[in-house]
PDB file of C-alpha atoms and ligand atoms in Angstrom:
ATOM      1  CA  MET A1241      -0.023  -0.043  -0.043  1.00 50.00           C
ATOM      2  CA  ASN A1242       1.209   3.468  -0.849  1.00 48.00           C
ATOM      3  CA  SER A1243       1.737   5.053   2.673  1.00 53.00           C
ATOM      4  CA  SER A1244       1.463   8.647   1.397  1.00 67.00           C
ATOM      5  CA  LYS A1245      -2.173   8.148   0.245  1.00 82.00           C
ATOM      6  CA  PRO A1246      -5.149   7.311   2.515  1.00 88.00           C
ATOM      7  CA  PRO A1247      -6.460   3.802   2.013  1.00 92.00           C
ATOM      8  CA  ARG A1248      -9.453   3.609  -0.270  1.00 93.00           C
ATOM      9  CA  ILE A1249     -12.267   1.390   0.778  1.00 95.00           C
ATOM     10  CA  GLY A1250     -15.024   0.432  -1.633  1.00 94.00           C
ATOM     11  CA  LEU A1251     -18.597   0.172  -0.314  1.00 95.00           C
ATOM     12  CA  LEU A1252     -20.595  -2.154  -2.432  1.00 95.00           C
ATOM     13  CA  THR A1253     -24.161  -1.152  -1.788  1.00 93.00           C
ATOM     14  CA  ARG A1254     -27.470  -0.950  -3.725  1.00 91.00           C
ATOM     15  CA  ASN A1255     -28.319   2.127  -1.862  1.00 91.00           C
ATOM     16  CA  ARG A1256     -25.607   4.424  -0.608  1.00 91.00           C
ATOM     17  CA  ASP A1257     -28.178   6.257   1.499  1.00 95.00           C
ATOM     18  CA  ALA A1258     -29.338   3.174   3.303  1.00 94.00           C
ATOM     19  CA  TRP A1259     -28.670   3.487   6.993  1.00 96.00           C
ATOM     20  CA  PRO A1260     -25.868   0.899   7.357  1.00 96.00           C
ATOM     21  CA  SER A1261     -24.149   2.363   4.274  1.00 97.00           C
ATOM     22  CA  THR A1262     -24.261   5.970   5.673  1.00 97.00           C
ATOM     23  CA  GLN A1263     -22.841   4.654   8.872  1.00 98.00           C
ATOM     24  CA  LEU A1264     -20.043   2.811   7.129  1.00 98.00           C
ATOM     25  CA  ARG A1265     -19.233   5.842   4.999  1.00 97.00           C
ATOM     26  CA  ARG A1266     -19.077   8.007   8.132  1.00 98.00           C
ATOM     27  CA  ALA A1267     -16.817   5.578   9.844  1.00 98.00           C
ATOM     28  CA  ILE A1268     -14.498   5.363   6.907  1.00 97.00           C
ATOM     29  CA  VAL A1269     -14.022   9.042   6.746  1.00 97.00           C
ATOM     30  CA  GLU A1270     -13.528   9.292  10.521  1.00 98.00           C
ATOM     31  CA  HIS A1271     -10.726   6.739  10.194  1.00 97.00           C
ATOM     32  CA  SER A1272      -9.126   9.047   7.581  1.00 95.00           C
ATOM     33  CA  ALA A1273      -9.679   6.729   4.708  1.00 95.00           C
ATOM     34  CA  ASP A1274     -11.538   7.396   1.339  1.00 93.00           C
ATOM     35  CA  ALA A1275     -14.954   5.748   0.765  1.00 93.00           C
ATOM     36  CA  VAL A1276     -15.903   4.860  -2.795  1.00 91.00           C
ATOM     37  CA  CYS A1277     -19.538   3.825  -2.998  1.00 91.00           C
ATOM     38  CA  PHE A1278     -20.787   1.715  -5.950  1.00 91.00           C
ATOM     39  CA  ASN A1279     -23.465  -0.761  -6.900  1.00 91.00           C
ATOM     40  CA  PHE A1280     -23.133  -4.136  -8.778  1.00 91.00           C
ATOM     41  CA  ALA A1281     -24.750  -2.542 -11.743  1.00 90.00           C
ATOM     42  CA  ASP A1282     -21.917   0.112 -11.763  1.00 90.00           C
ATOM     43  CA  ILE A1283     -19.384  -2.655 -12.451  1.00 91.00           C
ATOM     44  CA  THR A1284     -18.097  -3.737 -15.775  1.00 89.00           C
ATOM     45  CA  ALA A1285     -15.698  -6.659 -16.174  1.00 90.00           C
ATOM     46  CA  LYS A1286     -13.487  -6.610 -19.241  1.00 87.00           C
ATOM     47  CA  LEU A1287     -11.116  -9.302 -20.630  1.00 90.00           C
ATOM     48  CA  GLY A1288      -8.296  -8.818 -23.168  1.00 89.00           C
ATOM     49  CA  GLU A1289      -7.264  -5.316 -22.596  1.00 79.00           C
ATOM     50  CA  GLY A1290      -7.005  -2.446 -19.989  1.00 73.00           C
ATOM     51  CA  PRO A1291      -8.176  -2.568 -16.334  1.00 73.00           C
ATOM     52  CA  GLU A1292     -10.126  -5.699 -15.886  1.00 82.00           C
ATOM     53  CA  ILE A1293     -12.826  -4.436 -13.624  1.00 82.00           C
ATOM     54  CA  VAL A1294     -14.060  -0.817 -13.878  1.00 81.00           C
ATOM     55  CA  ILE A1295     -16.581   1.241 -12.046  1.00 81.00           C
ATOM     56  CA  GLN A1296     -19.037   3.223 -14.137  1.00 75.00           C
ATOM     57  CA  ASP A1297     -18.391   6.982 -14.376  1.00 63.00           C
ATOM     58  CA  SER A1298     -15.050   6.593 -12.809  1.00 62.00           C
ATOM     59  CA  ILE A1299     -11.579   6.540 -14.267  1.00 53.00           C
ATOM     60  CA  ASP A1300     -10.549   4.334 -11.404  1.00 63.00           C
ATOM     61  CA  ALA A1301     -10.019   0.656 -11.837  1.00 63.00           C
ATOM     62  CA  ILE A1302     -11.742  -1.088  -8.982  1.00 70.00           C
ATOM     63  CA  GLN A1303      -8.415  -2.886  -8.450  1.00 66.00           C
ATOM     64  CA  ASP A1304      -7.084   0.475  -7.077  1.00 78.00           C
ATOM     65  CA  LEU A1305      -9.110  -0.142  -3.951  1.00 90.00           C
ATOM     66  CA  GLN A1306      -7.532  -1.759  -1.016  1.00 94.00           C
ATOM     67  CA  ALA A1307     -10.726  -3.303   0.379  1.00 96.00           C
ATOM     68  CA  VAL A1308     -14.270  -3.669  -0.396  1.00 96.00           C
ATOM     69  CA  ILE A1309     -17.120  -3.939   2.145  1.00 98.00           C
ATOM     70  CA  VAL A1310     -20.039  -5.860   0.653  1.00 97.00           C
ATOM     71  CA  ARG A1311     -23.554  -4.872   1.742  1.00 95.00           C
ATOM     72  CA  PRO A1312     -26.325  -7.215   0.747  1.00 92.00           C
ATOM     73  CA  ILE A1313     -25.583  -8.772  -2.629  1.00 88.00           C
ATOM     74  CA  GLY A1314     -29.359  -8.695  -3.071  1.00 82.00           C
ATOM     75  CA  ARG A1315     -31.887 -10.736  -4.817  1.00 83.00           C
ATOM     76  CA  GLY A1316     -31.469 -11.489  -8.417  1.00 88.00           C
ATOM     77  CA  SER A1317     -31.610 -14.042 -11.133  1.00 91.00           C
ATOM     78  CA  LEU A1318     -29.216 -16.973 -10.956  1.00 91.00           C
ATOM     79  CA  ASP A1319     -27.126 -15.125 -13.621  1.00 95.00           C
ATOM     80  CA  GLU A1320     -26.873 -11.988 -11.608  1.00 95.00           C
ATOM     81  CA  ILE A1321     -25.986 -13.628  -8.321  1.00 95.00           C
ATOM     82  CA  ILE A1322     -23.309 -15.805  -9.917  1.00 96.00           C
ATOM     83  CA  PHE A1323     -21.871 -12.725 -11.765  1.00 95.00           C
ATOM     84  CA  ARG A1324     -21.785 -10.713  -8.526  1.00 95.00           C
ATOM     85  CA  LEU A1325     -19.859 -13.507  -6.741  1.00 96.00           C
ATOM     86  CA  ASP A1326     -17.632 -13.832  -9.858  1.00 95.00           C
ATOM     87  CA  VAL A1327     -16.707 -10.191  -9.512  1.00 94.00           C
ATOM     88  CA  LEU A1328     -15.955 -10.546  -5.821  1.00 95.00           C
ATOM     89  CA  HIS A1329     -13.796 -13.636  -6.611  1.00 96.00           C
ATOM     90  CA  ARG A1330     -11.896 -11.605  -9.248  1.00 92.00           C
ATOM     91  CA  LEU A1331     -11.274  -8.755  -6.836  1.00 91.00           C
ATOM     92  CA  GLU A1332      -9.808 -11.092  -4.259  1.00 94.00           C
ATOM     93  CA  ARG A1333      -7.590 -12.669  -6.862  1.00 93.00           C
ATOM     94  CA  GLY A1334      -6.548  -9.101  -7.601  1.00 89.00           C
ATOM     95  CA  GLY A1335      -5.460  -8.618  -4.012  1.00 92.00           C
ATOM     96  CA  VAL A1336      -8.493  -6.585  -2.765  1.00 94.00           C
ATOM     97  CA  PHE A1337      -9.500  -7.376   0.860  1.00 97.00           C
ATOM     98  CA  VAL A1338     -13.187  -8.389   0.497  1.00 97.00           C
ATOM     99  CA  VAL A1339     -15.514  -8.450   3.490  1.00 98.00           C
ATOM    100  CA  ASN A1340     -17.071 -10.878   3.445  1.00 97.00           C
ATOM    101  CA  PRO A1341     -15.073 -13.025   1.009  1.00 98.00           C
ATOM    102  CA  PRO A1342     -17.312 -14.512  -1.734  1.00 98.00           C
ATOM    103  CA  SER A1343     -16.538 -18.019  -0.675  1.00 98.00           C
ATOM    104  CA  SER A1344     -18.030 -17.202   2.808  1.00 98.00           C
ATOM    105  CA  ILE A1345     -21.059 -15.462   1.304  1.00 97.00           C
ATOM    106  CA  GLU A1346     -21.649 -18.666  -0.796  1.00 97.00           C
ATOM    107  CA  LYS A1347     -21.514 -20.750   2.343  1.00 97.00           C
ATOM    108  CA  ALA A1348     -23.579 -18.609   4.647  1.00 97.00           C
ATOM    109  CA  VAL A1349     -26.463 -17.602   2.217  1.00 95.00           C
ATOM    110  CA  ASP A1350     -27.251 -21.199   1.349  1.00 96.00           C
ATOM    111  CA  LYS A1351     -29.174 -22.516   4.336  1.00 97.00           C
ATOM    112  CA  TYR A1352     -28.356 -26.162   3.860  1.00 98.00           C
ATOM    113  CA  ARG A1353     -24.678 -25.593   3.066  1.00 98.00           C
ATOM    114  CA  ALA A1354     -24.233 -23.375   6.129  1.00 98.00           C
ATOM    115  CA  LEU A1355     -25.971 -25.627   8.623  1.00 98.00           C
ATOM    116  CA  SER A1356     -24.312 -28.817   7.207  1.00 98.00           C
ATOM    117  CA  LEU A1357     -20.900 -27.222   7.664  1.00 98.00           C
ATOM    118  CA  LEU A1358     -21.686 -26.164  11.112  1.00 98.00           C
ATOM    119  CA  ALA A1359     -23.066 -29.511  12.047  1.00 98.00           C
ATOM    120  CA  GLU A1360     -19.827 -31.194  10.661  1.00 98.00           C
ATOM    121  CA  HIS A1361     -17.899 -29.051  13.008  1.00 98.00           C
ATOM    122  CA  GLY A1362     -19.858 -29.867  16.059  1.00 98.00           C
ATOM    123  CA  VAL A1363     -22.144 -26.776  16.238  1.00 98.00           C
ATOM    124  CA  LYS A1364     -25.646 -27.683  17.275  1.00 98.00           C
ATOM    125  CA  VAL A1365     -28.208 -26.778  14.585  1.00 98.00           C
ATOM    126  CA  PRO A1366     -31.926 -27.672  14.329  1.00 98.00           C
ATOM    127  CA  LYS A1367     -32.985 -31.037  13.034  1.00 98.00           C
ATOM    128  CA  THR A1368     -33.410 -30.441   9.283  1.00 98.00           C
ATOM    129  CA  VAL A1369     -34.434 -32.488   6.251  1.00 98.00           C
ATOM    130  CA  VAL A1370     -33.634 -31.204   2.763  1.00 98.00           C
ATOM    131  CA  THR A1371     -34.801 -32.967  -0.301  1.00 98.00           C
ATOM    132  CA  GLU A1372     -36.258 -32.604  -3.914  1.00 98.00           C
ATOM    133  CA  ASN A1373     -38.588 -35.574  -3.193  1.00 98.00           C
ATOM    134  CA  PRO A1374     -42.023 -34.756  -1.589  1.00 98.00           C
ATOM    135  CA  ASP A1375     -42.376 -38.242  -0.148  1.00 98.00           C
ATOM    136  CA  SER A1376     -39.045 -37.954   1.668  1.00 98.00           C
ATOM    137  CA  ALA A1377     -39.942 -34.457   2.885  1.00 98.00           C
ATOM    138  CA  LEU A1378     -43.164 -35.801   4.241  1.00 98.00           C
ATOM    139  CA  GLU A1379     -41.336 -38.521   6.084  1.00 97.00           C
ATOM    140  CA  GLY A1380     -39.109 -35.918   7.648  1.00 97.00           C
ATOM    141  CA  PHE A1381     -42.286 -33.994   8.702  1.00 98.00           C
ATOM    142  CA  ARG A1382     -43.481 -37.142  10.479  1.00 97.00           C
ATOM    143  CA  GLU A1383     -40.172 -37.649  12.116  1.00 97.00           C
ATOM    144  CA  MET A1384     -40.063 -34.149  13.404  1.00 97.00           C
ATOM    145  CA  GLU A1385     -43.221 -34.685  15.629  1.00 93.00           C
ATOM    146  CA  ARG A1386     -45.335 -32.823  13.067  1.00 95.00           C
ATOM    147  CA  ASP A1387     -44.214 -29.402  14.254  1.00 97.00           C
ATOM    148  CA  VAL A1388     -41.917 -27.909  11.554  1.00 98.00           C
ATOM    149  CA  VAL A1389     -41.011 -24.743   9.686  1.00 98.00           C
ATOM    150  CA  ILE A1390     -40.453 -24.886   5.924  1.00 97.00           C
ATOM    151  CA  LYS A1391     -38.053 -22.316   4.446  1.00 96.00           C
ATOM    152  CA  PRO A1392     -36.698 -21.325   1.028  1.00 95.00           C
ATOM    153  CA  LEU A1393     -33.226 -22.561   0.666  1.00 94.00           C
ATOM    154  CA  PHE A1394     -32.135 -18.999  -0.060  1.00 91.00           C
ATOM    155  CA  GLY A1395     -34.349 -16.769   2.077  1.00 82.00           C
ATOM    156  CA  SER A1396     -34.047 -13.666   4.151  1.00 82.00           C
ATOM    157  CA  GLN A1397     -35.905 -11.474   6.589  1.00 86.00           C
ATOM    158  CA  GLY A1398     -38.300 -14.184   7.458  1.00 86.00           C
ATOM    159  CA  PHE A1399     -40.126 -14.193   4.086  1.00 88.00           C
ATOM    160  CA  GLY A1400     -41.538 -17.469   2.825  1.00 89.00           C
ATOM    161  CA  ILE A1401     -41.067 -19.227   6.168  1.00 95.00           C
ATOM    162  CA  THR A1402     -44.085 -21.179   7.356  1.00 96.00           C
ATOM    163  CA  ARG A1403     -44.882 -23.240  10.440  1.00 97.00           C
ATOM    164  CA  LEU A1404     -46.818 -26.417   9.708  1.00 98.00           C
ATOM    165  CA  SER A1405     -48.393 -29.150  11.819  1.00 98.00           C
ATOM    166  CA  ASP A1406     -51.168 -30.407   9.626  1.00 97.00           C
ATOM    167  CA  LEU A1407     -50.166 -33.502   7.582  1.00 97.00           C
ATOM    168  CA  GLU A1408     -52.582 -32.908   4.654  1.00 97.00           C
ATOM    169  CA  ALA A1409     -51.689 -29.191   4.392  1.00 97.00           C
ATOM    170  CA  THR A1410     -47.960 -30.087   4.485  1.00 98.00           C
ATOM    171  CA  ARG A1411     -48.388 -32.828   1.817  1.00 98.00           C
ATOM    172  CA  ARG A1412     -50.180 -30.247  -0.396  1.00 98.00           C
ATOM    173  CA  ILE A1413     -47.584 -27.623   0.106  1.00 98.00           C
ATOM    174  CA  TYR A1414     -44.681 -29.978  -0.667  1.00 98.00           C
ATOM    175  CA  SER A1415     -46.386 -31.030  -3.812  1.00 98.00           C
ATOM    176  CA  GLU A1416     -46.857 -27.476  -5.001  1.00 97.00           C
ATOM    177  CA  LEU A1417     -43.336 -26.478  -4.070  1.00 97.00           C
ATOM    178  CA  ASN A1418     -42.054 -29.439  -5.889  1.00 97.00           C
ATOM    179  CA  TYR A1419     -44.157 -28.597  -8.984  1.00 98.00           C
ATOM    180  CA  PHE A1420     -42.441 -25.163  -9.020  1.00 96.00           C
ATOM    181  CA  ARG A1421     -39.088 -26.827  -8.581  1.00 96.00           C
ATOM    182  CA  HIS A1422     -38.201 -25.668  -5.172  1.00 96.00           C
ATOM    183  CA  VAL A1423     -35.973 -27.635  -2.921  1.00 97.00           C
ATOM    184  CA  LEU A1424     -38.071 -28.797   0.072  1.00 98.00           C
ATOM    185  CA  TYR A1425     -36.347 -27.603   3.265  1.00 98.00           C
ATOM    186  CA  THR A1426     -38.078 -28.702   6.498  1.00 98.00           C
ATOM    187  CA  GLN A1427     -36.846 -27.913  10.051  1.00 98.00           C
ATOM    188  CA  GLN A1428     -38.046 -29.073  13.399  1.00 98.00           C
ATOM    189  CA  PHE A1429     -39.674 -26.257  15.381  1.00 98.00           C
ATOM    190  CA  VAL A1430     -37.340 -25.025  18.139  1.00 98.00           C
ATOM    191  CA  HIS A1431     -39.276 -23.846  21.105  1.00 97.00           C
ATOM    192  CA  HIS A1432     -37.443 -20.614  21.648  1.00 97.00           C
ATOM    193  CA  GLY A1433     -39.874 -18.475  23.632  1.00 93.00           C
ATOM    194  CA  ARG A1434     -40.272 -15.805  20.952  1.00 96.00           C
ATOM    195  CA  ARG A1435     -36.829 -14.588  21.263  1.00 97.00           C
ATOM    196  CA  ASP A1436     -33.478 -15.240  19.651  1.00 98.00           C
ATOM    197  CA  ILE A1437     -29.873 -14.015  20.140  1.00 98.00           C
ATOM    198  CA  ARG A1438     -27.857 -12.154  17.574  1.00 98.00           C
ATOM    199  CA  CYS A1439     -24.104 -11.924  18.044  1.00 98.00           C
ATOM    200  CA  LEU A1440     -22.057  -9.742  15.769  1.00 98.00           C
ATOM    201  CA  VAL A1441     -18.659 -11.304  15.224  1.00 98.00           C
ATOM    202  CA  ILE A1442     -15.948  -9.177  13.807  1.00 98.00           C
ATOM    203  CA  GLY A1443     -12.462 -10.666  13.157  1.00 98.00           C
ATOM    204  CA  GLY A1444     -13.112 -13.662  15.421  1.00 98.00           C
ATOM    205  CA  ARG A1445     -14.575 -11.615  18.323  1.00 98.00           C
ATOM    206  CA  VAL A1446     -18.107 -10.937  19.477  1.00 98.00           C
ATOM    207  CA  VAL A1447     -18.264  -7.104  19.504  1.00 98.00           C
ATOM    208  CA  ALA A1448     -21.927  -6.642  20.256  1.00 98.00           C
ATOM    209  CA  ALA A1449     -24.982  -8.735  20.808  1.00 98.00           C
ATOM    210  CA  MET A1450     -28.677  -8.349  21.325  1.00 98.00           C
ATOM    211  CA  SER A1451     -31.746 -10.463  21.911  1.00 98.00           C
ATOM    212  CA  ARG A1452     -34.786  -9.966  19.674  1.00 98.00           C
ATOM    213  CA  GLN A1453     -38.083 -10.245  21.280  1.00 98.00           C
ATOM    214  CA  ALA A1454     -41.026 -11.024  19.001  1.00 97.00           C
ATOM    215  CA  ARG A1455     -44.722 -11.197  19.408  1.00 95.00           C
ATOM    216  CA  GLY A1456     -44.895 -14.414  17.323  1.00 95.00           C
ATOM    217  CA  TRP A1457     -42.320 -16.978  16.630  1.00 96.00           C
ATOM    218  CA  LYS A1458     -40.569 -15.115  13.852  1.00 96.00           C
ATOM    219  CA  THR A1459     -37.835 -12.983  15.486  1.00 96.00           C
ATOM    220  CA  ASN A1460     -36.743 -10.958  12.503  1.00 92.00           C
ATOM    221  CA  VAL A1461     -36.593  -7.276  13.229  1.00 90.00           C
ATOM    222  CA  SER A1462     -38.170  -6.788   9.703  1.00 86.00           C
ATOM    223  CA  GLN A1463     -41.103  -9.016  11.035  1.00 89.00           C
ATOM    224  CA  GLY A1464     -41.574  -6.597  13.977  1.00 92.00           C
ATOM    225  CA  ALA A1465     -39.332  -8.119  16.653  1.00 96.00           C
ATOM    226  CA  LYS A1466     -37.778  -5.571  19.135  1.00 98.00           C
ATOM    227  CA  PRO A1467     -34.065  -5.422  19.853  1.00 98.00           C
ATOM    228  CA  VAL A1468     -33.168  -5.812  23.463  1.00 98.00           C
ATOM    229  CA  PRO A1469     -29.649  -5.223  24.918  1.00 98.00           C
ATOM    230  CA  LEU A1470     -27.852  -8.436  25.737  1.00 98.00           C
ATOM    231  CA  ASN A1471     -24.583  -9.324  27.540  1.00 97.00           C
ATOM    232  CA  PRO A1472     -24.352 -12.880  26.176  1.00 98.00           C
ATOM    233  CA  PRO A1473     -22.974 -15.746  28.314  1.00 98.00           C
ATOM    234  CA  ALA A1474     -19.557 -17.140  27.449  1.00 98.00           C
ATOM    235  CA  GLU A1475     -21.034 -20.250  25.939  1.00 98.00           C
ATOM    236  CA  VAL A1476     -23.078 -18.260  23.430  1.00 98.00           C
ATOM    237  CA  GLU A1477     -20.002 -16.170  22.512  1.00 98.00           C
ATOM    238  CA  GLU A1478     -18.004 -19.344  21.939  1.00 98.00           C
ATOM    239  CA  ILE A1479     -20.629 -20.807  19.566  1.00 98.00           C
ATOM    240  CA  ALA A1480     -20.945 -17.521  17.698  1.00 98.00           C
ATOM    241  CA  VAL A1481     -17.232 -17.167  17.238  1.00 98.00           C
ATOM    242  CA  LYS A1482     -16.890 -20.852  16.117  1.00 98.00           C
ATOM    243  CA  SER A1483     -19.800 -20.482  13.737  1.00 98.00           C
ATOM    244  CA  ALA A1484     -18.241 -17.500  12.058  1.00 98.00           C
ATOM    245  CA  GLU A1485     -14.952 -19.322  11.793  1.00 98.00           C
ATOM    246  CA  VAL A1486     -16.454 -22.447  10.353  1.00 98.00           C
ATOM    247  CA  LEU A1487     -18.002 -20.397   7.404  1.00 98.00           C
ATOM    248  CA  ASP A1488     -14.886 -18.165   7.108  1.00 98.00           C
ATOM    249  CA  CYS A1489     -16.844 -15.026   7.771  1.00 98.00           C
ATOM    250  CA  ARG A1490     -14.730 -11.961   8.652  1.00 98.00           C
ATOM    251  CA  VAL A1491     -17.933 -10.203   9.777  1.00 98.00           C
ATOM    252  CA  ALA A1492     -20.960 -12.356  10.805  1.00 98.00           C
ATOM    253  CA  GLY A1493     -24.337 -11.901  12.367  1.00 98.00           C
ATOM    254  CA  VAL A1494     -24.786 -15.232  14.138  1.00 98.00           C
ATOM    255  CA  ASP A1495     -28.398 -16.091  15.192  1.00 98.00           C
ATOM    256  CA  LEU A1496     -28.959 -18.521  17.983  1.00 98.00           C
ATOM    257  CA  LEU A1497     -32.270 -20.025  19.326  1.00 98.00           C
ATOM    258  CA  GLU A1498     -32.314 -20.966  22.904  1.00 97.00           C
ATOM    259  CA  SER A1499     -34.620 -23.928  23.810  1.00 96.00           C
ATOM    260  CA  PRO A1500     -34.900 -26.239  26.700  1.00 95.00           C
ATOM    261  CA  ASP A1501     -32.410 -28.496  24.768  1.00 95.00           C
ATOM    262  CA  GLY A1502     -29.788 -25.773  24.745  1.00 97.00           C
ATOM    263  CA  TYR A1503     -28.623 -23.278  22.072  1.00 98.00           C
ATOM    264  CA  PHE A1504     -29.076 -24.006  18.377  1.00 98.00           C
ATOM    265  CA  VAL A1505     -27.460 -21.952  15.593  1.00 98.00           C
ATOM    266  CA  ASN A1506     -30.263 -21.020  13.213  1.00 98.00           C
ATOM    267  CA  GLU A1507     -28.368 -18.842  10.812  1.00 97.00           C
ATOM    268  CA  VAL A1508     -25.188 -17.030  10.041  1.00 98.00           C
ATOM    269  CA  ASN A1509     -25.634 -13.756   8.195  1.00 97.00           C
ATOM    270  CA  SER A1510     -22.744 -12.863   6.002  1.00 97.00           C
ATOM    271  CA  GLN A1511     -23.975  -9.285   5.189  1.00 96.00           C
ATOM    272  CA  PRO A1512     -25.719  -8.379   8.480  1.00 96.00           C
ATOM    273  CA  GLY A1513     -27.552  -5.119   8.884  1.00 94.00           C
ATOM    274  CA  PHE A1514     -26.966  -3.440  12.175  1.00 96.00           C
ATOM    275  CA  ARG A1515     -29.518  -0.817  12.757  1.00 96.00           C
ATOM    276  CA  GLY A1516     -31.411  -2.714  15.352  1.00 96.00           C
ATOM    277  CA  LEU A1517     -28.128  -3.822  17.065  1.00 97.00           C
ATOM    278  CA  GLN A1518     -26.846  -0.259  17.047  1.00 98.00           C
ATOM    279  CA  SER A1519     -29.965   0.875  18.858  1.00 97.00           C
ATOM    280  CA  VAL A1520     -29.105  -1.300  21.926  1.00 98.00           C
ATOM    281  CA  THR A1521     -25.365  -1.169  22.085  1.00 98.00           C
ATOM    282  CA  LYS A1522     -22.827   1.507  22.993  1.00 98.00           C
ATOM    283  CA  VAL A1523     -20.354  -0.093  20.528  1.00 98.00           C
ATOM    284  CA  ASP A1524     -19.961   1.966  17.288  1.00 98.00           C
ATOM    285  CA  VAL A1525     -20.695  -0.976  15.019  1.00 98.00           C
ATOM    286  CA  ALA A1526     -19.763   0.643  11.704  1.00 98.00           C
ATOM    287  CA  GLY A1527     -16.692   1.947  13.345  1.00 98.00           C
ATOM    288  CA  ALA A1528     -15.666  -1.556  14.578  1.00 98.00           C
ATOM    289  CA  ILE A1529     -16.126  -2.988  11.079  1.00 98.00           C
ATOM    290  CA  VAL A1530     -14.017  -0.211   9.482  1.00 98.00           C
ATOM    291  CA  LYS A1531     -11.329  -0.430  12.215  1.00 98.00           C
ATOM    292  CA  TYR A1532     -11.113  -4.100  11.650  1.00 98.00           C
ATOM    293  CA  VAL A1533     -10.696  -3.732   7.870  1.00 98.00           C
ATOM    294  CA  LEU A1534      -8.012  -1.076   8.261  1.00 98.00           C
ATOM    295  CA  GLU A1535      -6.133  -3.205  10.812  1.00 98.00           C
ATOM    296  CA  GLU A1536      -6.085  -6.137   8.437  1.00 98.00           C
ATOM    297  CA  LEU A1537      -4.805  -3.903   5.610  1.00 96.00           C
ATOM    298  CA  LYS A1538      -1.881  -2.990   7.819  1.00 94.00           C
ATOM    299  CA  ARG A1539      -0.875  -6.645   8.337  1.00 89.00           C
TER     300      ARG A1539
HETATM  301  N1  LIG B1279     -36.580 -24.203  13.362  1.00 80.97           N
HETATM  302  C1  LIG B1279     -37.188 -23.045  13.840  1.00 80.97           C
HETATM  303  N2  LIG B1279     -37.865 -23.161  14.939  1.00 80.97           N
HETATM  304  C2  LIG B1279     -38.355 -22.005  15.450  1.00 80.97           C
HETATM  305  N3  LIG B1279     -38.260 -20.787  14.903  1.00 80.97           N
HETATM  306  C3  LIG B1279     -37.610 -20.643  13.809  1.00 80.97           C
HETATM  307  C4  LIG B1279     -37.043 -21.833  13.116  1.00 80.97           C
HETATM  308  N4  LIG B1279     -36.429 -21.400  12.044  1.00 80.97           N
HETATM  309  C5  LIG B1279     -36.618 -20.200  11.922  1.00 80.97           C
HETATM  310  N5  LIG B1279     -37.327 -19.700  12.962  1.00 80.97           N
HETATM  311  C6  LIG B1279     -37.812 -18.253  13.111  1.00 80.97           C
HETATM  312  O1  LIG B1279     -37.963 -17.684  11.806  1.00 80.97           O
HETATM  313  C7  LIG B1279     -37.107 -16.614  11.721  1.00 80.97           C
HETATM  314  C8  LIG B1279     -36.518 -16.557  10.307  1.00 80.97           C
HETATM  315  O2  LIG B1279     -35.832 -17.752   9.977  1.00 80.97           O
HETATM  316  P1  LIG B1279     -34.394 -17.830   9.365  1.00 80.97           P
HETATM  317  O3  LIG B1279     -34.065 -19.259   9.233  1.00 80.97           O
HETATM  318  O4  LIG B1279     -33.468 -16.993  10.126  1.00 80.97           O
HETATM  319  O5  LIG B1279     -34.632 -17.300   7.898  1.00 80.97           O
HETATM  320  P2  LIG B1279     -34.335 -15.708   7.293  1.00 80.97           P
HETATM  321  O6  LIG B1279     -33.181 -15.959   6.480  1.00 80.97           O
HETATM  322  O7  LIG B1279     -35.571 -15.420   6.539  1.00 80.97           O
HETATM  323  O8  LIG B1279     -34.150 -14.819   8.434  1.00 80.97           O
HETATM  324  C9  LIG B1279     -36.000 -16.902  12.720  1.00 80.97           C
HETATM  325  O9  LIG B1279     -35.329 -15.680  13.149  1.00 80.97           O
HETATM  326  C10 LIG B1279     -36.680 -17.580  13.897  1.00 80.97           C
HETATM  327  O10 LIG B1279     -37.297 -16.592  14.708  1.00 80.97           O
HETATM  328 MG1  LIG B1280     -32.822 -15.143   9.991  1.00 80.97          MG
END
């Protein structure tokens, strides 16, 4: 890195005025670095001549950035999502420090891949059955005491998640989902008492945590759950740090459900929002992310 120039940090965001992005921009500037905001649609990849990846309306090659912080890569067609990840992989090969790395985003956003990796590493996850076959899914439903949630393999913010306990309704839903070529993802209902725990792990450390108190069983803030301050027990911190490590996430929002059978990791978010968390913690969350990135660049 050229020591006479401030480091330049890219912020890959669909909306530069979204709350987390404004916080990250503020923190980048406060740390005497330059912030460059852009969207995936601003990126052009070229092969054969000149800089390989350029940002629209900018003479700068994206390779001139030292780091890129990735906000949600968003919904999109299979083409779009694969291309976005391709671009992140290309940036990494070009020496850009990408948070989170595309390989960890790939692991975390795929609910089966994430939970299977966690289970393989001894992290407790809810009992889950994943299949393309409606009969096998129904067998799973019966095995899980007929109290399950079904989820899209790639979902977020609680959308498309349904709790089922009726056999005939479940059979019908599996058949419909199968007709539209969805993978059937069924999980035993974890009796979590309408709250879950979110730990934000940055660089292998829990820097802030909260509990989310819901009125129903979905504890997403986007579904109306309320953030509550939390000083997590050491066991929870250990599980959260290990979960982030298993998925190689440099920054991770690790969600745990606490039931009478202990803690289950429900999900690891590789591009976590932090507005709710910031409302219940004194830690400057955006500042902690930016500080971590700059420290890693110095290494
Ligand atoms: N197996 C489960 N048992 C009980 N509640 C669950 C279960 N799975 C998900 N939930 C609830 O639904 C919410 C959304 O599910 P999640 O798997 O995190 O998907 P999303 O990616 O949409 O947030 C969770 O935060 C949790 O409150
Ligand atoms: Mg979730």
